[in-house]
Amino acid sequence: MTEQLRLCRNLYNAALQERRDAYKKAGKTVTGYDQMKYLTEIKAALPEYAGVYSQVLQDVLKRLDKAFKAFFRRVKAGQTPGYPRFKGAGWYDSICYPQSGFSVAGDVAYFSKIGNIRLRLSRPLEGKLKTATITRECGEWYVSYVCEVEAQPLPATGSQVGVDVGTTYFCITSDGEFTENPRHFQRSMKALRVKQRSLSRKKRGSNRRKKAKAAVAKLHRKVARQRLDFHHKTATKLIRENDLVAHEDLNVSGMGRGNLARSIHDVGWGQFFSLLAVKAVSAGRQVIRVDPKYTSQACNKCGHTCRENRVSQSRFVCQSCGHTANADWNAALNILGRACPSVVNVALSASVH
């Protein structure tokens, strides 16, 4: 598998070199389809590539073509383009079987041109196998299967909820439930600082530097896995308990470039929202993104909106009607109100009577 990664990386770099040189020297644009037509000739000239499954090689060129399409899209949009880069050793760590050439039987996986490999499934496979991606991560090997399964709608609960996210609390619901922010990265910063300092002192190219680099990578992997597990559990709970979940349509990538960048990347709102949407589709639930403007400044009782309503980070006092509440809870109620105005109107009329 290590040899296959090396060959795929070399093919990626050679294809990138060909496309770059063709444009620089002849002004010609070479497409991914053009390059795929020469795979047969490459195998004839370089016999080692006969040991790599044909669709795996095609996927390498599709991956490069996708990188160029993203580059041109960003150029057209006036964004920072980021020209596709050559992959150095250790920067190409996955191969994909996009359609065929793989199977699973019990605890044994088969891959064309590789053979049978013992594996430990994290959970039973369901539905029809579509793709398989072999990944090398921190010296360990993983395979990810994409399966086509039928949706499994959950029974209706008759409940709707608005969710306000933050860095003090991870999320606050309109039902008044506060979920603590675990701060996985912040809790690991001390250990990470020690390991990174140890890495910086090691001589480049030495075995000790490789070991120190692997230790840093494993710690980052642990933090990422902790965050992903927390997001999965939180999203699953919201989807199981509510027919509709509303949250703000935040520009997470833009917010991640501000003063609170470290805290925002640590909390990982973008990943959480993506998981929430995927789980909602599978469970037959509804997720609504609402406009985030003034949700923290508007009173959920009378609707009065001004900056002075937000007395402090956690306290909300309406300057018009005097309503007092936790600022994040008030924002969650506003989010639910924008997604389902009828729910909030009923609650308001009940409080008046």
mmCIF file of C-alpha atoms in Angstrom:
data_model
loop_
_atom_site.group_PDB
_atom_site.id
_atom_site.type_symbol
_atom_site.label_atom_id
_atom_site.label_comp_id
_atom_site.label_asym_id
_atom_site.label_seq_id
_atom_site.Cartn_x
_atom_site.Cartn_y
_atom_site.Cartn_z
ATOM 1 C CA MET A 1 0.000 0.000 0.000
ATOM 2 C CA THR A 2 2.922 2.322 0.701
ATOM 3 C CA GLU A 3 4.276 1.585 -2.770
ATOM 4 C CA GLN A 4 0.886 2.339 -4.328
ATOM 5 C CA LEU A 5 0.773 5.701 -2.546
ATOM 6 C CA ARG A 6 4.249 6.484 -3.895
ATOM 7 C CA LEU A 7 3.263 5.635 -7.475
ATOM 8 C CA CYS A 8 0.028 7.629 -7.252
ATOM 9 C CA ARG A 9 1.899 10.635 -5.847
ATOM 10 C CA ASN A 10 4.431 10.465 -8.702
ATOM 11 C CA LEU A 11 1.606 10.272 -11.240
ATOM 12 C CA TYR A 12 -0.109 13.292 -9.652
ATOM 13 C CA ASN A 13 3.100 15.348 -9.768
ATOM 14 C CA ALA A 14 3.889 14.299 -13.352
ATOM 15 C CA ALA A 15 0.372 15.189 -14.498
ATOM 16 C CA LEU A 16 0.611 18.563 -12.769
ATOM 17 C CA GLN A 17 3.988 19.203 -14.439
ATOM 18 C CA GLU A 18 2.532 18.312 -17.855
ATOM 19 C CA ARG A 19 -0.427 20.667 -17.481
ATOM 20 C CA ARG A 20 1.762 23.502 -16.250
ATOM 21 C CA ASP A 21 4.373 23.102 -18.998
ATOM 22 C CA ALA A 22 1.755 22.741 -21.737
ATOM 23 C CA TYR A 23 0.218 26.072 -20.799
ATOM 24 C CA LYS A 24 3.529 27.906 -20.261
ATOM 25 C CA LYS A 25 5.248 26.706 -23.437
ATOM 26 C CA ALA A 26 2.389 26.262 -25.915
ATOM 27 C CA GLY A 27 -0.563 28.041 -24.299
ATOM 28 C CA LYS A 28 -2.440 24.755 -24.422
ATOM 29 C CA THR A 29 -4.878 23.558 -21.764
ATOM 30 C CA VAL A 30 -4.637 19.859 -20.932
ATOM 31 C CA THR A 31 -7.719 18.350 -19.291
ATOM 32 C CA GLY A 32 -8.014 15.405 -16.964
ATOM 33 C CA TYR A 33 -9.762 13.421 -19.726
ATOM 34 C CA ASP A 34 -6.837 14.073 -22.082
ATOM 35 C CA GLN A 35 -4.411 12.665 -19.535
ATOM 36 C CA MET A 36 -6.542 9.597 -18.771
ATOM 37 C CA LYS A 37 -6.282 8.507 -22.413
ATOM 38 C CA TYR A 38 -2.520 7.973 -21.972
ATOM 39 C CA LEU A 39 -2.722 5.711 -18.910
ATOM 40 C CA THR A 40 -2.405 2.611 -21.112
ATOM 41 C CA GLU A 41 0.808 3.983 -22.647
ATOM 42 C CA ILE A 42 2.144 4.876 -19.185
ATOM 43 C CA LYS A 43 1.597 1.282 -18.023
ATOM 44 C CA ALA A 44 3.415 -0.029 -21.087
ATOM 45 C CA ALA A 45 6.379 2.286 -20.552
ATOM 46 C CA LEU A 46 6.486 1.920 -16.765
ATOM 47 C CA PRO A 47 5.574 -1.675 -15.806
ATOM 48 C CA GLU A 48 5.309 -0.825 -12.080
ATOM 49 C CA TYR A 49 2.075 1.048 -12.798
ATOM 50 C CA ALA A 50 0.486 -2.222 -13.936
ATOM 51 C CA GLY A 51 0.411 -3.082 -10.235
ATOM 52 C CA VAL A 52 -2.073 -0.241 -9.530
ATOM 53 C CA TYR A 53 -5.781 -0.697 -10.263
ATOM 54 C CA SER A 54 -6.856 1.284 -13.335
ATOM 55 C CA GLN A 55 -9.676 3.186 -11.608
ATOM 56 C CA VAL A 56 -7.309 4.204 -8.812
ATOM 57 C CA LEU A 57 -5.020 5.823 -11.410
ATOM 58 C CA GLN A 58 -8.001 7.524 -13.036
ATOM 59 C CA ASP A 59 -9.055 8.895 -9.664
ATOM 60 C CA VAL A 60 -5.587 10.443 -9.210
ATOM 61 C CA LEU A 61 -6.055 12.441 -12.424
ATOM 62 C CA LYS A 62 -9.631 13.328 -11.477
ATOM 63 C CA ARG A 63 -8.326 14.657 -8.170
ATOM 64 C CA LEU A 64 -5.855 16.900 -9.995
ATOM 65 C CA ASP A 65 -8.559 18.033 -12.426
ATOM 66 C CA LYS A 66 -10.789 18.931 -9.485
ATOM 67 C CA ALA A 67 -7.962 21.020 -7.982
ATOM 68 C CA PHE A 68 -7.597 22.974 -11.251
ATOM 69 C CA LYS A 69 -11.340 23.553 -11.526
ATOM 70 C CA ALA A 70 -11.367 24.926 -7.981
ATOM 71 C CA PHE A 71 -8.393 27.155 -8.873
ATOM 72 C CA PHE A 72 -10.153 28.643 -11.929
ATOM 73 C CA ARG A 73 -13.386 29.090 -9.964
ATOM 74 C CA ARG A 74 -11.563 31.137 -7.329
ATOM 75 C CA VAL A 75 -9.802 33.203 -10.016
ATOM 76 C CA LYS A 76 -13.139 34.001 -11.645
ATOM 77 C CA ALA A 77 -14.673 34.915 -8.277
ATOM 78 C CA GLY A 78 -11.800 37.287 -7.464
ATOM 79 C CA GLN A 79 -10.662 35.205 -4.480
ATOM 80 C CA THR A 80 -7.130 34.130 -3.554
ATOM 81 C CA PRO A 81 -6.695 31.380 -6.176
ATOM 82 C CA GLY A 82 -4.079 28.994 -4.735
ATOM 83 C CA TYR A 83 -2.456 27.192 -7.688
ATOM 84 C CA PRO A 84 -2.353 23.363 -7.337
ATOM 85 C CA ARG A 85 0.829 22.227 -5.608
ATOM 86 C CA PHE A 86 3.206 19.348 -6.108
ATOM 87 C CA LYS A 87 2.807 16.653 -3.454
ATOM 88 C CA GLY A 88 5.921 15.997 -1.408
ATOM 89 C CA ALA A 89 6.672 12.801 0.473
ATOM 90 C CA GLY A 90 4.101 12.396 3.224
ATOM 91 C CA TRP A 91 1.587 14.741 1.566
ATOM 92 C CA TYR A 92 -0.288 12.148 -0.490
ATOM 93 C CA ASP A 93 -1.890 9.682 1.887
ATOM 94 C CA SER A 94 -4.983 8.190 0.255
ATOM 95 C CA ILE A 95 -6.089 6.159 -2.736
ATOM 96 C CA CYS A 96 -9.690 5.679 -3.819
ATOM 97 C CA TYR A 97 -11.543 2.818 -5.495
ATOM 98 C CA PRO A 98 -14.449 4.861 -6.927
ATOM 99 C CA GLN A 99 -16.644 2.092 -8.369
ATOM 100 C CA SER A 100 -15.243 -1.436 -8.326
ATOM 101 C CA GLY A 101 -12.206 -3.527 -7.507
ATOM 102 C CA PHE A 102 -12.996 -3.999 -3.827
ATOM 103 C CA SER A 103 -15.202 -6.130 -1.576
ATOM 104 C CA VAL A 104 -15.704 -7.063 2.083
ATOM 105 C CA ALA A 105 -16.368 -10.511 3.540
ATOM 106 C CA GLY A 106 -16.534 -10.710 7.314
ATOM 107 C CA ASP A 107 -13.279 -9.303 8.725
ATOM 108 C CA VAL A 108 -11.403 -9.508 5.421
ATOM 109 C CA ALA A 109 -11.289 -6.748 2.811
ATOM 110 C CA TYR A 110 -10.205 -7.346 -0.770
ATOM 111 C CA PHE A 111 -8.639 -4.701 -2.990
ATOM 112 C CA SER A 112 -7.626 -5.292 -6.595
ATOM 113 C CA LYS A 113 -3.829 -5.273 -7.139
ATOM 114 C CA ILE A 114 -3.332 -5.313 -3.352
ATOM 115 C CA GLY A 115 -5.040 -8.497 -2.167
ATOM 116 C CA ASN A 116 -6.795 -9.538 1.036
ATOM 117 C CA ILE A 117 -6.311 -7.490 4.217
ATOM 118 C CA ARG A 118 -7.631 -8.233 7.696
ATOM 119 C CA LEU A 119 -9.665 -5.359 9.123
ATOM 120 C CA ARG A 120 -11.652 -4.389 12.200
ATOM 121 C CA LEU A 121 -14.944 -2.738 11.336
ATOM 122 C CA SER A 122 -16.040 0.138 13.552
ATOM 123 C CA ARG A 123 -19.657 -0.830 12.775
ATOM 124 C CA PRO A 124 -21.446 -3.241 10.414
ATOM 125 C CA LEU A 125 -21.699 -2.125 6.799
ATOM 126 C CA GLU A 126 -25.205 -1.397 5.521
ATOM 127 C CA GLY A 127 -26.698 -0.968 2.069
ATOM 128 C CA LYS A 128 -24.799 -1.068 -1.208
ATOM 129 C CA LEU A 129 -21.057 -0.400 -1.239
ATOM 130 C CA LYS A 130 -20.222 2.508 -3.560
ATOM 131 C CA THR A 131 -16.594 3.568 -2.935
ATOM 132 C CA ALA A 132 -13.637 2.626 -0.773
ATOM 133 C CA THR A 133 -10.833 4.982 0.244
ATOM 134 C CA ILE A 134 -7.635 3.665 1.835
ATOM 135 C CA THR A 135 -5.906 6.260 4.011
ATOM 136 C CA ARG A 136 -2.595 6.306 5.843
ATOM 137 C CA GLU A 137 -2.860 8.395 9.002
ATOM 138 C CA CYS A 138 -0.064 8.734 11.576
ATOM 139 C CA GLY A 139 1.490 5.476 10.395
ATOM 140 C CA GLU A 140 -1.808 3.592 10.661
ATOM 141 C CA TRP A 141 -4.038 2.403 7.829
ATOM 142 C CA TYR A 142 -7.791 2.967 7.548
ATOM 143 C CA VAL A 143 -10.405 2.242 4.921
ATOM 144 C CA SER A 144 -13.578 4.344 4.579
ATOM 145 C CA TYR A 145 -16.540 2.811 2.766
ATOM 146 C CA VAL A 146 -19.327 4.907 1.269
ATOM 147 C CA CYS A 147 -22.619 2.988 1.307
ATOM 148 C CA GLU A 148 -25.948 3.780 -0.306
ATOM 149 C CA VAL A 149 -28.705 3.231 2.264
ATOM 150 C CA GLU A 150 -32.387 4.032 2.491
ATOM 151 C CA ALA A 151 -33.506 6.926 4.669
ATOM 152 C CA GLN A 152 -34.768 5.892 8.115
ATOM 153 C CA PRO A 153 -37.318 8.533 9.199
ATOM 154 C CA LEU A 154 -37.837 8.927 12.934
ATOM 155 C CA PRO A 155 -41.321 9.255 14.473
ATOM 156 C CA ALA A 156 -42.611 12.812 14.806
ATOM 157 C CA THR A 157 -42.100 14.504 18.182
ATOM 158 C CA GLY A 158 -44.096 17.698 17.604
ATOM 159 C CA SER A 159 -41.143 19.734 18.866
ATOM 160 C CA GLN A 160 -39.184 22.563 17.209
ATOM 161 C CA VAL A 161 -36.040 24.132 18.590
ATOM 162 C CA GLY A 162 -33.795 27.109 17.874
ATOM 163 C CA VAL A 163 -30.066 26.735 18.506
ATOM 164 C CA ASP A 164 -27.656 29.563 19.254
ATOM 165 C CA VAL A 165 -23.965 28.617 19.147
ATOM 166 C CA GLY A 166 -21.155 30.315 21.002
ATOM 167 C CA THR A 167 -17.720 29.905 22.527
ATOM 168 C CA THR A 168 -18.671 30.180 26.210
ATOM 169 C CA TYR A 169 -21.346 27.510 25.767
ATOM 170 C CA PHE A 170 -21.198 25.307 22.695
ATOM 171 C CA CYS A 171 -24.909 25.705 22.047
ATOM 172 C CA ILE A 172 -27.997 27.035 23.791
ATOM 173 C CA THR A 173 -31.458 25.883 22.736
ATOM 174 C CA SER A 174 -34.745 27.771 22.829
ATOM 175 C CA ASP A 175 -35.880 25.180 25.404
ATOM 176 C CA GLY A 176 -33.328 26.611 27.828
ATOM 177 C CA GLU A 177 -30.769 23.787 27.565
ATOM 178 C CA PHE A 178 -27.127 24.864 27.835
ATOM 179 C CA THR A 179 -24.426 22.571 26.412
ATOM 180 C CA GLU A 180 -20.923 23.164 27.750
ATOM 181 C CA ASN A 181 -18.103 23.904 25.322
ATOM 182 C CA PRO A 182 -15.562 21.074 25.842
ATOM 183 C CA ARG A 183 -12.632 23.134 24.453
ATOM 184 C CA HIS A 184 -10.728 20.063 23.277
ATOM 185 C CA PHE A 185 -7.858 21.994 21.680
ATOM 186 C CA GLN A 186 -7.465 24.386 24.600
ATOM 187 C CA ARG A 187 -7.219 21.494 27.056
ATOM 188 C CA SER A 188 -4.505 19.870 24.912
ATOM 189 C CA MET A 189 -2.454 23.025 24.349
ATOM 190 C CA LYS A 190 -0.028 22.371 27.225
ATOM 191 C CA ALA A 191 0.855 18.880 25.998
ATOM 192 C CA LEU A 192 0.975 20.120 22.398
ATOM 193 C CA ARG A 193 3.332 22.959 23.343
ATOM 194 C CA VAL A 194 5.752 20.478 24.922
ATOM 195 C CA LYS A 195 5.719 18.165 21.919
ATOM 196 C CA GLN A 196 6.124 20.995 19.402
ATOM 197 C CA ARG A 197 9.091 22.430 21.288
ATOM 198 C CA SER A 198 10.650 18.978 21.310
ATOM 199 C CA LEU A 199 10.084 18.740 17.548
ATOM 200 C CA SER A 200 11.678 22.132 16.902
ATOM 201 C CA ARG A 201 14.904 21.007 18.592
ATOM 202 C CA LYS A 202 15.337 17.887 16.462
ATOM 203 C CA LYS A 203 17.657 17.837 13.451
ATOM 204 C CA ARG A 204 15.879 17.795 10.105
ATOM 205 C CA GLY A 205 15.950 14.399 8.422
ATOM 206 C CA SER A 206 16.792 12.504 11.629
ATOM 207 C CA ASN A 207 14.808 9.550 12.970
ATOM 208 C CA ARG A 208 14.186 11.402 16.219
ATOM 209 C CA ARG A 209 12.561 14.248 14.313
ATOM 210 C CA LYS A 210 10.292 11.755 12.525
ATOM 211 C CA LYS A 211 9.208 10.310 15.879
ATOM 212 C CA ALA A 212 8.615 13.759 17.368
ATOM 213 C CA LYS A 213 6.617 14.797 14.286
ATOM 214 C CA ALA A 214 4.485 11.660 14.585
ATOM 215 C CA ALA A 215 3.800 12.444 18.259
ATOM 216 C CA VAL A 216 2.553 15.946 17.370
ATOM 217 C CA ALA A 217 0.379 14.541 14.567
ATOM 218 C CA LYS A 218 -1.175 11.944 16.880
ATOM 219 C CA LEU A 219 -2.094 14.603 19.421
ATOM 220 C CA HIS A 220 -3.747 16.734 16.731
ATOM 221 C CA ARG A 221 -5.591 13.623 15.536
ATOM 222 C CA LYS A 222 -6.835 12.911 19.054
ATOM 223 C CA VAL A 223 -8.219 16.453 19.388
ATOM 224 C CA ALA A 224 -9.944 16.203 15.990
ATOM 225 C CA ARG A 225 -11.509 12.865 16.919
ATOM 226 C CA GLN A 226 -12.725 14.175 20.270
ATOM 227 C CA ARG A 227 -14.339 17.158 18.547
ATOM 228 C CA LEU A 228 -15.962 14.965 15.888
ATOM 229 C CA ASP A 229 -17.349 12.565 18.502
ATOM 230 C CA PHE A 230 -18.811 15.465 20.492
ATOM 231 C CA HIS A 231 -20.403 16.972 17.368
ATOM 232 C CA HIS A 232 -21.924 13.623 16.395
ATOM 233 C CA LYS A 233 -23.499 13.110 19.825
ATOM 234 C CA THR A 234 -24.816 16.664 20.107
ATOM 235 C CA ALA A 235 -26.290 16.653 16.581
ATOM 236 C CA THR A 236 -27.877 13.222 17.097
ATOM 237 C CA LYS A 237 -29.563 14.375 20.305
ATOM 238 C CA LEU A 238 -31.054 17.451 18.620
ATOM 239 C CA ILE A 239 -32.319 15.454 15.629
ATOM 240 C CA ARG A 240 -33.887 12.709 17.747
ATOM 241 C CA GLU A 241 -35.741 15.116 20.025
ATOM 242 C CA ASN A 242 -37.027 17.667 17.468
ATOM 243 C CA ASP A 243 -38.846 17.685 14.147
ATOM 244 C CA LEU A 244 -37.266 21.020 13.203
ATOM 245 C CA VAL A 245 -33.912 22.520 14.191
ATOM 246 C CA ALA A 246 -33.117 26.150 13.354
ATOM 247 C CA HIS A 247 -29.682 27.748 13.581
ATOM 248 C CA GLU A 248 -27.934 30.865 12.314
ATOM 249 C CA ASP A 249 -26.458 30.879 8.808
ATOM 250 C CA LEU A 250 -23.009 31.909 10.006
ATOM 251 C CA ASN A 251 -19.980 32.697 7.842
ATOM 252 C CA VAL A 252 -17.766 30.409 9.901
ATOM 253 C CA SER A 253 -14.711 30.661 7.625
ATOM 254 C CA GLY A 254 -14.834 34.474 7.783
ATOM 255 C CA MET A 255 -15.257 34.477 11.565
ATOM 256 C CA GLY A 256 -12.281 32.127 11.816
ATOM 257 C CA ARG A 257 -10.002 34.911 10.559
ATOM 258 C CA GLY A 258 -10.823 37.347 13.353
ATOM 259 C CA ASN A 259 -9.618 37.927 16.902
ATOM 260 C CA LEU A 260 -11.348 34.809 18.198
ATOM 261 C CA ALA A 261 -9.940 32.553 15.472
ATOM 262 C CA ARG A 262 -8.473 29.954 17.837
ATOM 263 C CA SER A 263 -11.665 29.622 19.876
ATOM 264 C CA ILE A 264 -13.851 29.433 16.763
ATOM 265 C CA HIS A 265 -11.682 26.761 15.132
ATOM 266 C CA ASP A 266 -11.665 24.851 18.410
ATOM 267 C CA VAL A 267 -15.461 24.836 18.710
ATOM 268 C CA GLY A 268 -15.895 23.745 15.060
ATOM 269 C CA TRP A 269 -19.315 25.145 14.133
ATOM 270 C CA GLY A 270 -18.942 24.361 10.424
ATOM 271 C CA GLN A 271 -18.451 20.635 11.005
ATOM 272 C CA PHE A 272 -21.338 20.586 13.496
ATOM 273 C CA PHE A 273 -23.766 22.272 11.071
ATOM 274 C CA SER A 274 -22.771 19.848 8.290
ATOM 275 C CA LEU A 275 -23.405 16.818 10.502
ATOM 276 C CA LEU A 276 -26.717 18.291 11.628
ATOM 277 C CA ALA A 277 -27.881 18.657 8.022
ATOM 278 C CA VAL A 278 -26.791 15.134 7.029
ATOM 279 C CA LYS A 279 -28.486 13.513 10.027
ATOM 280 C CA ALA A 280 -31.669 15.501 9.398
ATOM 281 C CA VAL A 281 -31.945 14.185 5.822
ATOM 282 C CA SER A 282 -31.500 10.594 6.992
ATOM 283 C CA ALA A 283 -34.039 10.961 9.819
ATOM 284 C CA GLY A 284 -36.647 12.886 7.833
ATOM 285 C CA ARG A 285 -36.180 16.007 9.954
ATOM 286 C CA GLN A 286 -35.863 19.635 8.872
ATOM 287 C CA VAL A 287 -32.922 21.968 9.474
ATOM 288 C CA ILE A 288 -33.406 25.668 8.706
ATOM 289 C CA ARG A 289 -30.653 28.287 8.471
ATOM 290 C CA VAL A 290 -31.839 31.769 9.431
ATOM 291 C CA ASP A 291 -30.376 35.230 8.953
ATOM 292 C CA PRO A 292 -28.100 35.896 11.951
ATOM 293 C CA LYS A 293 -28.526 39.693 11.901
ATOM 294 C CA TYR A 294 -29.554 41.175 15.254
ATOM 295 C CA THR A 295 -30.602 37.862 16.818
ATOM 296 C CA SER A 296 -28.605 38.813 19.923
ATOM 297 C CA GLN A 297 -29.952 42.411 20.057
ATOM 298 C CA ALA A 298 -33.687 41.831 19.481
ATOM 299 C CA CYS A 299 -36.106 41.206 22.331
ATOM 300 C CA ASN A 300 -38.032 37.953 21.835
ATOM 301 C CA LYS A 301 -41.013 39.412 23.780
ATOM 302 C CA CYS A 302 -41.677 42.771 22.116
ATOM 303 C CA GLY A 303 -39.289 42.706 19.162
ATOM 304 C CA HIS A 304 -37.446 45.912 20.131
ATOM 305 C CA THR A 305 -33.943 45.867 18.660
ATOM 306 C CA CYS A 306 -30.970 47.936 19.773
ATOM 307 C CA ARG A 307 -27.378 47.365 20.773
ATOM 308 C CA GLU A 308 -28.023 48.540 24.339
ATOM 309 C CA ASN A 309 -30.298 45.540 24.951
ATOM 310 C CA ARG A 310 -27.189 43.366 25.261
ATOM 311 C CA VAL A 311 -26.060 44.582 28.688
ATOM 312 C CA SER A 312 -23.201 42.082 28.937
ATOM 313 C CA GLN A 313 -21.957 38.900 27.328
ATOM 314 C CA SER A 314 -24.541 36.796 29.189
ATOM 315 C CA ARG A 315 -27.272 39.271 30.196
ATOM 316 C CA PHE A 316 -30.105 40.698 28.090
ATOM 317 C CA VAL A 317 -32.341 43.566 29.259
ATOM 318 C CA CYS A 318 -34.849 45.044 26.805
ATOM 319 C CA GLN A 319 -34.702 48.856 26.892
ATOM 320 C CA SER A 320 -38.353 49.018 25.766
ATOM 321 C CA CYS A 321 -40.358 46.473 27.777
ATOM 322 C CA GLY A 322 -37.826 45.610 30.489
ATOM 323 C CA HIS A 323 -37.736 41.889 29.650
ATOM 324 C CA THR A 324 -34.700 40.207 31.248
ATOM 325 C CA ALA A 325 -33.167 36.920 30.165
ATOM 326 C CA ASN A 326 -29.931 35.138 29.407
ATOM 327 C CA ALA A 327 -28.613 36.728 26.212
ATOM 328 C CA ASP A 328 -27.907 33.433 24.442
ATOM 329 C CA TRP A 329 -31.287 31.952 25.385
ATOM 330 C CA ASN A 330 -32.996 35.097 24.068
ATOM 331 C CA ALA A 331 -31.041 34.705 20.798
ATOM 332 C CA ALA A 332 -32.095 31.040 20.495
ATOM 333 C CA LEU A 333 -35.746 32.081 20.855
ATOM 334 C CA ASN A 334 -35.275 34.699 18.127
ATOM 335 C CA ILE A 335 -33.708 32.081 15.840
ATOM 336 C CA LEU A 336 -36.683 29.760 16.348
ATOM 337 C CA GLY A 337 -39.025 32.709 15.760
ATOM 338 C CA ARG A 338 -37.452 33.466 12.381
ATOM 339 C CA ALA A 339 -37.752 29.815 11.345
ATOM 340 C CA CYS A 340 -41.337 29.295 12.618
ATOM 341 C CA PRO A 341 -43.058 32.596 13.447
ATOM 342 C CA SER A 342 -46.291 30.811 14.410
ATOM 343 C CA VAL A 343 -44.600 28.969 17.298
ATOM 344 C CA VAL A 344 -43.333 32.194 18.852
ATOM 345 C CA ASN A 345 -46.619 34.026 18.277
ATOM 346 C CA VAL A 346 -48.503 31.328 20.184
ATOM 347 C CA ALA A 347 -46.006 31.533 23.035
ATOM 348 C CA LEU A 348 -46.295 35.321 23.155
ATOM 349 C CA SER A 349 -50.106 35.268 23.224
ATOM 350 C CA ALA A 350 -50.055 32.685 26.014
ATOM 351 C CA SER A 351 -47.713 34.836 28.112
ATOM 352 C CA VAL A 352 -49.963 37.914 27.604
ATOM 353 C CA HIS A 353 -53.106 36.081 28.721
#
